[in-house]
Short mmCIF file of C-alpha atoms and ligand atoms in Angstrom, two decimals:
data_model
loop_
_atom_site.label_atom_id
_atom_site.label_comp_id
_atom_site.label_asym_id
_atom_site.label_seq_id
_atom_site.Cartn_x
_atom_site.Cartn_y
_atom_site.Cartn_z
CA MET H 4 56.34 -26.27 -105.32
CA VAL H 5 58.87 -27.02 -102.57
CA GLU H 6 58.16 -25.15 -99.34
CA GLU H 7 60.96 -22.80 -98.22
CA THR H 8 61.97 -21.35 -94.87
CA ASP H 9 65.10 -19.76 -93.37
CA VAL H 10 66.19 -22.70 -91.22
CA ILE H 11 65.08 -26.32 -90.90
CA VAL H 12 65.65 -28.14 -87.62
CA VAL H 13 65.45 -31.94 -87.75
CA GLY H 14 64.24 -33.16 -84.35
CA ALA H 15 61.85 -31.67 -81.79
CA GLY H 16 63.79 -32.94 -78.79
CA LEU H 17 65.38 -30.49 -76.35
CA SER H 18 68.29 -29.66 -78.69
CA GLY H 19 65.94 -28.97 -81.57
CA LEU H 20 63.62 -26.90 -79.38
CA VAL H 21 66.49 -24.80 -78.00
CA ALA H 22 67.88 -24.18 -81.50
CA ALA H 23 64.48 -23.43 -83.00
CA THR H 24 63.30 -21.02 -80.29
CA GLU H 25 66.59 -19.08 -80.35
CA ILE H 26 66.41 -18.86 -84.16
CA ALA H 27 62.76 -17.75 -84.14
CA ASP H 28 63.43 -15.15 -81.44
CA ALA H 29 66.31 -13.83 -83.58
CA GLY H 30 63.69 -13.00 -86.22
CA LYS H 31 64.19 -15.91 -88.64
CA ARG H 32 61.59 -18.39 -89.86
CA VAL H 33 62.24 -21.91 -88.70
CA MET H 34 60.58 -25.21 -89.46
CA VAL H 35 60.97 -28.10 -87.02
CA VAL H 36 60.49 -31.57 -88.48
CA ASP H 37 60.00 -34.65 -86.30
CA GLN H 38 59.12 -38.25 -87.07
CA GLU H 39 57.06 -38.58 -83.89
CA GLY H 40 53.71 -36.96 -83.09
CA GLU H 41 53.13 -33.75 -81.18
CA GLN H 42 52.54 -35.77 -78.00
CA SER H 43 56.27 -36.62 -77.93
CA LEU H 44 57.45 -33.00 -78.12
CA GLY H 45 60.65 -32.59 -76.13
CA GLY H 46 61.97 -36.10 -76.91
CA GLN H 47 64.14 -37.78 -74.31
CA ALA H 48 64.37 -34.69 -72.12
CA PHE H 49 60.79 -35.22 -70.92
CA TRP H 50 61.87 -38.56 -69.41
CA SER H 51 65.09 -37.19 -67.99
CA PHE H 52 65.89 -36.22 -64.43
CA GLY H 53 66.50 -32.69 -65.70
CA GLY H 54 69.88 -32.56 -63.96
CA LEU H 55 71.91 -29.66 -65.35
CA PHE H 56 75.64 -28.99 -65.31
CA LEU H 57 76.36 -25.60 -63.74
CA VAL H 58 79.67 -24.34 -62.43
CA ASP H 59 80.16 -22.09 -59.38
CA SER H 60 76.42 -21.51 -58.98
CA PRO H 61 74.71 -19.77 -56.02
CA GLU H 62 73.25 -23.22 -55.13
CA GLN H 63 76.75 -24.72 -54.89
CA ARG H 64 78.09 -21.76 -52.90
CA ARG H 65 75.20 -21.98 -50.42
CA LEU H 66 76.26 -25.59 -49.75
CA GLY H 67 79.90 -24.57 -49.33
CA ILE H 68 81.02 -26.20 -52.59
CA LYS H 69 84.02 -24.43 -54.09
CA ASP H 70 83.88 -24.61 -57.87
CA SER H 71 85.40 -22.66 -60.75
CA TYR H 72 85.77 -22.66 -64.53
CA GLU H 73 89.35 -23.92 -64.13
CA LEU H 74 88.36 -26.84 -61.86
CA ALA H 75 85.46 -27.81 -64.10
CA MET H 76 87.70 -27.67 -67.16
CA GLN H 77 90.29 -29.85 -65.42
CA ASP H 78 87.57 -32.39 -64.57
CA TRP H 79 86.27 -32.30 -68.13
CA LEU H 80 89.75 -32.91 -69.55
CA GLY H 81 90.32 -35.71 -67.04
CA THR H 82 87.30 -37.54 -68.43
CA ALA H 83 87.39 -36.61 -72.10
CA GLY H 84 91.10 -37.12 -72.62
CA PHE H 85 91.01 -35.46 -76.05
CA ASP H 86 93.76 -37.81 -77.20
CA ARG H 87 92.86 -38.07 -80.89
CA ASP H 88 93.46 -35.63 -83.75
CA GLU H 89 89.71 -35.58 -84.36
CA ASP H 90 89.24 -34.12 -80.87
CA PHE H 91 90.02 -30.56 -82.01
CA TRP H 92 86.38 -29.46 -82.20
CA PRO H 93 85.21 -31.38 -79.11
CA ARG H 94 87.87 -29.50 -77.14
CA GLN H 95 86.69 -26.13 -78.49
CA TRP H 96 83.14 -27.16 -77.67
CA ALA H 97 84.10 -28.23 -74.13
CA GLU H 98 85.79 -24.89 -73.43
CA ALA H 99 82.80 -22.95 -74.73
CA TYR H 100 80.31 -25.12 -72.87
CA VAL H 101 82.09 -24.99 -69.51
CA ALA H 102 82.33 -21.18 -69.91
CA PHE H 103 78.57 -21.12 -70.63
CA ALA H 104 77.85 -23.31 -67.59
CA ALA H 105 80.01 -21.03 -65.40
CA GLY H 106 78.49 -17.91 -66.99
CA GLU H 107 75.21 -17.06 -68.63
CA LYS H 108 73.51 -20.48 -68.56
CA ARG H 109 71.81 -20.18 -65.16
CA GLY H 110 70.56 -16.62 -65.79
CA TRP H 111 69.32 -17.54 -69.26
CA LEU H 112 67.30 -20.44 -67.84
CA ARG H 113 65.96 -18.50 -64.86
CA ALA H 114 64.79 -15.67 -67.12
CA MET H 115 62.56 -18.27 -68.82
CA GLY H 116 61.09 -19.30 -65.47
CA HIS H 117 63.26 -22.38 -64.95
CA ARG H 118 63.99 -23.22 -61.28
CA PHE H 119 66.35 -25.62 -59.46
CA PHE H 120 66.02 -27.96 -56.53
CA PRO H 121 68.29 -26.29 -53.93
CA VAL H 122 70.43 -29.38 -53.18
CA VAL H 123 73.16 -29.96 -55.75
CA GLY H 124 73.89 -33.64 -56.42
CA TRP H 125 76.45 -35.80 -58.14
CA ALA H 126 76.39 -37.19 -61.62
CA GLU H 127 79.28 -39.06 -63.18
CA ARG H 128 81.17 -38.87 -59.93
CA GLY H 129 84.87 -39.49 -60.27
CA GLY H 130 87.62 -40.64 -57.95
CA TYR H 131 86.87 -37.98 -55.30
CA ASP H 132 89.65 -35.66 -56.45
CA ALA H 133 90.35 -33.49 -59.47
CA MET H 134 93.15 -35.70 -60.82
CA GLY H 135 91.18 -38.27 -62.77
CA HIS H 136 87.85 -39.22 -64.21
CA GLY H 137 84.56 -37.52 -63.39
CA ASN H 138 83.27 -34.54 -61.43
CA SER H 139 85.37 -33.72 -58.38
CA VAL H 140 82.59 -31.62 -56.81
CA PRO H 141 78.78 -31.87 -57.01
CA ARG H 142 77.51 -30.05 -60.13
CA PHE H 143 74.21 -31.82 -60.86
CA HIS H 144 71.50 -29.17 -60.50
CA VAL H 145 68.13 -30.88 -60.66
CA THR H 146 65.37 -28.98 -62.43
CA TRP H 147 62.27 -28.19 -60.37
CA GLY H 148 59.76 -30.53 -62.02
CA THR H 149 62.54 -32.78 -63.45
CA GLY H 150 62.28 -33.61 -67.19
CA PRO H 151 58.91 -31.97 -67.89
CA GLY H 152 60.22 -28.88 -66.07
CA ILE H 153 63.16 -28.56 -68.45
CA VAL H 154 61.01 -28.98 -71.57
CA GLU H 155 58.25 -26.57 -70.45
CA PRO H 156 59.97 -23.17 -70.97
CA PHE H 157 61.14 -24.15 -74.45
CA GLU H 158 57.76 -25.57 -75.43
CA ARG H 159 56.14 -22.34 -74.18
CA ARG H 160 58.58 -20.25 -76.25
CA ALA H 161 58.00 -22.45 -79.29
CA ARG H 162 54.21 -22.04 -79.01
CA GLU H 163 54.64 -18.24 -78.70
CA ALA H 164 56.81 -18.23 -81.84
CA MET H 165 54.15 -20.31 -83.65
CA LYS H 166 51.64 -17.51 -83.08
CA THR H 167 53.90 -15.08 -84.97
CA GLY H 168 54.42 -17.58 -87.79
CA ARG H 169 58.17 -17.69 -87.22
CA LEU H 170 58.11 -21.31 -86.02
CA ILE H 171 56.26 -24.14 -87.69
CA PHE H 172 56.21 -27.77 -86.57
CA ARG H 173 55.88 -30.66 -88.99
CA PHE H 174 55.16 -33.75 -86.89
CA ARG H 175 55.15 -37.31 -88.29
CA HIS H 176 57.60 -36.12 -90.95
CA ARG H 177 60.59 -38.46 -91.13
CA VAL H 178 63.66 -37.09 -92.87
CA ASP H 179 65.34 -39.66 -95.11
CA ALA H 180 67.79 -37.42 -97.00
CA LEU H 181 69.47 -34.03 -96.98
CA SER H 182 69.65 -32.15 -100.27
CA VAL H 183 72.86 -30.47 -101.42
CA THR H 184 73.28 -27.67 -103.94
CA ASN H 185 76.77 -26.44 -104.88
CA GLY H 186 78.25 -28.21 -101.86
CA THR H 187 75.81 -26.68 -99.37
CA VAL H 188 73.06 -28.54 -97.56
CA ASP H 189 69.90 -26.64 -98.48
CA GLY H 190 67.00 -28.89 -97.60
CA VAL H 191 65.53 -32.14 -96.40
CA SER H 192 63.23 -34.74 -97.87
CA GLY H 193 61.46 -37.76 -96.52
CA VAL H 194 58.13 -39.38 -95.84
CA VAL H 195 55.01 -38.41 -93.98
CA LEU H 196 54.08 -41.09 -91.46
CA ALA H 197 50.47 -42.01 -90.73
CA PRO H 198 48.93 -40.19 -87.75
CA ASP H 199 49.34 -42.22 -84.58
CA ASP H 200 48.05 -41.36 -81.12
CA ALA H 201 50.52 -43.67 -79.35
CA GLU H 202 51.25 -42.34 -75.87
CA ARG H 203 54.44 -40.33 -75.38
CA GLY H 204 57.46 -42.64 -75.38
CA LYS H 205 55.61 -45.63 -76.85
CA SER H 206 56.60 -46.91 -80.27
CA SER H 207 54.58 -45.36 -83.09
CA SER H 208 53.74 -46.82 -86.50
CA ARG H 209 56.06 -46.42 -89.46
CA ASN H 210 53.27 -46.61 -92.07
CA VAL H 211 53.93 -44.12 -94.84
CA VAL H 212 51.12 -41.93 -96.22
CA GLY H 213 53.05 -39.44 -98.33
CA ASP H 214 56.32 -37.70 -98.96
CA PHE H 215 57.71 -34.19 -98.55
CA ALA H 216 60.61 -31.91 -99.43
CA LEU H 217 61.62 -28.63 -97.79
CA LYS H 218 64.27 -26.04 -98.61
CA ALA H 219 66.14 -23.61 -96.34
CA GLN H 220 69.30 -21.53 -96.08
CA ALA H 221 70.51 -23.74 -93.27
CA VAL H 222 69.69 -27.18 -91.85
CA ILE H 223 70.36 -28.21 -88.26
CA VAL H 224 70.32 -31.91 -87.41
CA ALA H 225 69.25 -32.42 -83.77
CA SER H 226 68.12 -36.03 -84.06
CA GLY H 227 69.48 -37.46 -80.80
CA GLY H 228 71.70 -40.48 -80.28
CA ILE H 229 71.68 -44.19 -81.12
CA GLY H 230 70.73 -45.80 -77.81
CA GLY H 231 67.37 -47.12 -79.04
CA ASN H 232 69.01 -48.93 -81.96
CA HIS H 233 70.96 -51.86 -80.54
CA GLU H 234 72.20 -52.93 -83.97
CA LEU H 235 73.91 -49.55 -84.36
CA VAL H 236 75.26 -49.80 -80.81
CA ARG H 237 76.77 -53.20 -81.67
CA GLN H 238 78.28 -51.88 -84.92
CA ASN H 239 80.02 -49.09 -83.03
CA TRP H 240 80.97 -51.20 -80.01
CA PRO H 241 84.47 -50.26 -78.73
CA LYS H 242 87.02 -52.94 -79.70
CA ARG H 243 88.61 -52.85 -76.25
CA LEU H 244 85.37 -54.24 -74.77
CA GLY H 245 85.38 -57.36 -76.98
CA GLU H 246 82.20 -58.81 -78.43
CA PRO H 247 79.07 -56.70 -77.92
CA PRO H 248 76.37 -58.28 -75.74
CA LYS H 249 73.66 -60.28 -77.53
CA PHE H 250 70.92 -58.87 -75.30
CA MET H 251 70.75 -55.30 -74.08
CA ILE H 252 68.14 -53.10 -72.44
CA SER H 253 67.33 -49.52 -73.43
CA GLY H 254 67.43 -46.35 -71.38
CA VAL H 255 65.80 -44.43 -74.23
CA PRO H 256 62.65 -44.63 -76.39
CA GLU H 257 62.70 -46.37 -79.77
CA HIS H 258 62.74 -43.06 -81.70
CA VAL H 259 66.35 -42.65 -80.57
CA ASP H 260 67.15 -44.71 -83.64
CA GLY H 261 70.35 -43.05 -84.88
CA ARG H 262 69.20 -43.27 -88.52
CA MET H 263 69.72 -39.57 -89.13
CA ILE H 264 73.40 -39.81 -88.16
CA GLY H 265 74.09 -42.15 -91.09
CA ILE H 266 72.02 -39.97 -93.43
CA THR H 267 73.98 -36.89 -92.34
CA GLU H 268 77.30 -38.69 -92.76
CA LYS H 269 76.31 -39.85 -96.25
CA THR H 270 75.72 -36.19 -97.15
CA GLY H 271 79.28 -35.30 -96.15
CA ALA H 272 79.24 -34.74 -92.38
CA ARG H 273 82.37 -35.89 -90.59
CA LEU H 274 81.46 -38.33 -87.87
CA ILE H 275 84.03 -38.68 -85.10
CA ASN H 276 84.60 -40.83 -82.01
CA ARG H 277 81.82 -43.23 -82.95
CA ASP H 278 83.22 -45.87 -80.59
CA ARG H 279 83.08 -43.43 -77.67
CA MET H 280 79.37 -43.64 -77.05
CA TRP H 281 77.98 -43.15 -73.61
CA HIS H 282 74.93 -44.90 -72.20
CA TYR H 283 73.15 -44.65 -68.91
CA VAL H 284 73.78 -47.62 -66.63
CA GLU H 285 70.22 -48.89 -66.84
CA GLY H 286 70.78 -52.07 -64.90
CA ILE H 287 67.40 -53.81 -64.71
CA GLN H 288 64.34 -54.30 -66.87
CA ASN H 289 61.45 -51.98 -66.13
CA TRP H 290 58.59 -53.99 -64.59
CA ASN H 291 56.14 -51.66 -66.37
CA PRO H 292 57.85 -50.76 -69.66
CA ILE H 293 56.94 -47.75 -71.80
CA TRP H 294 59.34 -48.38 -74.69
CA PRO H 295 60.73 -51.69 -75.98
CA ARG H 296 63.30 -53.37 -73.67
CA HIS H 297 62.84 -50.47 -71.26
CA GLY H 298 65.62 -50.47 -68.66
CA ILE H 299 65.71 -48.56 -65.41
CA ARG H 300 68.28 -48.16 -62.70
CA ILE H 301 68.52 -48.30 -58.95
CA LEU H 302 70.13 -45.21 -57.50
CA PRO H 303 72.00 -45.98 -54.31
CA GLY H 304 74.82 -43.60 -53.38
CA PRO H 305 77.44 -42.94 -54.58
CA SER H 306 76.68 -44.39 -58.02
CA SER H 307 73.88 -46.27 -59.69
CA MET H 308 73.54 -49.98 -60.25
C1 FAD F 29 65.66 -41.51 -68.48
C2 FAD F 29 66.63 -40.42 -68.90
C3 FAD F 29 67.21 -39.60 -67.94
C4 FAD F 29 68.10 -38.59 -68.34
N1 FAD F 29 68.59 -37.73 -67.38
C5 FAD F 29 69.38 -36.69 -67.76
C6 FAD F 29 69.82 -35.70 -66.82
O1 FAD F 29 69.45 -35.73 -65.66
N2 FAD F 29 70.64 -34.72 -67.25
C7 FAD F 29 71.05 -34.63 -68.58
O2 FAD F 29 71.81 -33.71 -68.93
N3 FAD F 29 70.63 -35.52 -69.50
C8 FAD F 29 69.79 -36.52 -69.12
N4 FAD F 29 69.33 -37.43 -70.06
C9 FAD F 29 69.82 -37.27 -71.42
C10 FAD F 29 69.10 -36.16 -72.15
O3 FAD F 29 67.74 -36.17 -71.81
C11 FAD F 29 69.28 -36.35 -73.66
O4 FAD F 29 70.65 -36.42 -73.97
C12 FAD F 29 68.67 -35.19 -74.43
O5 FAD F 29 67.34 -34.97 -74.03
C13 FAD F 29 68.74 -35.48 -75.93
O6 FAD F 29 68.10 -34.45 -76.60
P1 FAD F 29 68.15 -34.36 -78.18
O7 FAD F 29 67.26 -33.25 -78.58
O8 FAD F 29 69.58 -34.31 -78.61
O9 FAD F 29 67.60 -35.78 -78.71
P2 FAD F 29 66.14 -36.46 -78.58
O10 FAD F 29 65.45 -36.09 -77.35
O11 FAD F 29 66.35 -37.90 -78.88
O12 FAD F 29 65.35 -35.80 -79.78
C14 FAD F 29 65.62 -36.12 -81.11
C15 FAD F 29 64.34 -35.99 -81.91
O13 FAD F 29 64.68 -36.19 -83.29
C16 FAD F 29 63.67 -36.96 -83.90
N5 FAD F 29 64.26 -37.63 -85.07
C17 FAD F 29 65.28 -38.52 -85.10
N6 FAD F 29 65.53 -38.90 -86.36
C18 FAD F 29 64.66 -38.23 -87.15
C19 FAD F 29 64.42 -38.21 -88.56
N7 FAD F 29 65.14 -38.95 -89.42
N8 FAD F 29 63.43 -37.42 -89.03
C20 FAD F 29 62.68 -36.65 -88.19
N9 FAD F 29 62.86 -36.65 -86.84
C21 FAD F 29 63.84 -37.42 -86.33
C22 FAD F 29 63.23 -37.93 -82.82
O14 FAD F 29 61.93 -38.43 -83.07
C23 FAD F 29 63.30 -37.05 -81.55
O15 FAD F 29 62.08 -36.41 -81.28
C24 FAD F 29 68.42 -38.43 -69.70
C25 FAD F 29 67.83 -39.25 -70.68
C26 FAD F 29 66.93 -40.22 -70.28
C27 FAD F 29 66.25 -41.05 -71.36
#
């Protein structure tokens, strides 16, 4: 018999954890499926700096930074451009997200115990004014405890929801297909990968020991990007940049393989702006790599090398 739940979330990275904990706390049953082991819970966010985009925060005001929804929206538009027909939904998303960052985001995080380093920094700094690309004021609020500090409240909430039975994890479960009934995605199927105690971030085995299928009223794909899959990066390389490089380094672990994006597209999802990928400027090879071709960066002001 195929196991059923209310919602399936593919991916136990930060996006998947946020979605799953909100769904469980809303009283639904949610199953989170991830190809990696439990030790990698939180995905890329664990490795991140935990820098969060907030607009007109108390931290900014204490430093004398004047920010507003309107200024942040102008900066966002200056970078995004939204110059293609397919940009309709990204624009709606940007407006909603900037409103969230200027509104309830900080209070929502603080209520979970999340805290910020009191000095607000720069990320994606622009041309020092609000007329062009990038942030025109500092908005990069670094999480106290960096990446692990951003994952912790959501992991805690997820473990609480597990106790009530509303949230179930299925680790080492790799989704290979989405199932569709009457035009609606209503499940996932794939293979169970052999247990592997590889350390967090290290590549794990892809040996298959079984298969699985799950059904739900809704399926959320939160499988991350493509940065760990250089073949996919080359396939989507922007034409204006000419030939893609033969050798690249990776700012992200190997599980950021982008496979699920193709699977989702094959099921009918509309993929847009595939040439407009964004990668960290990881300039040099890590002397002590965790994942394959591990790149790191040097962070001199005002931008990284
Ligand atoms: C070094 C570093 C520093 C960063 N710093 C910042 C920062 O300061 N501020 C900021 O905003 N962002 C930062 N980022 C980016 C940010 O961390 C990521 O964009 C974010 O964590 C991505 O979360 P996600 O849940 O979308 O994807 P992921 O974390 O990649 O999670 C996706 C999950 O889906 C699973 N998965 C994929 N395919 C399948 C499948 N077919 N079946 C089952 N499971 C699957 C993967 O195993 C993974 O666990 C940083 C990233 C890195 C690596």
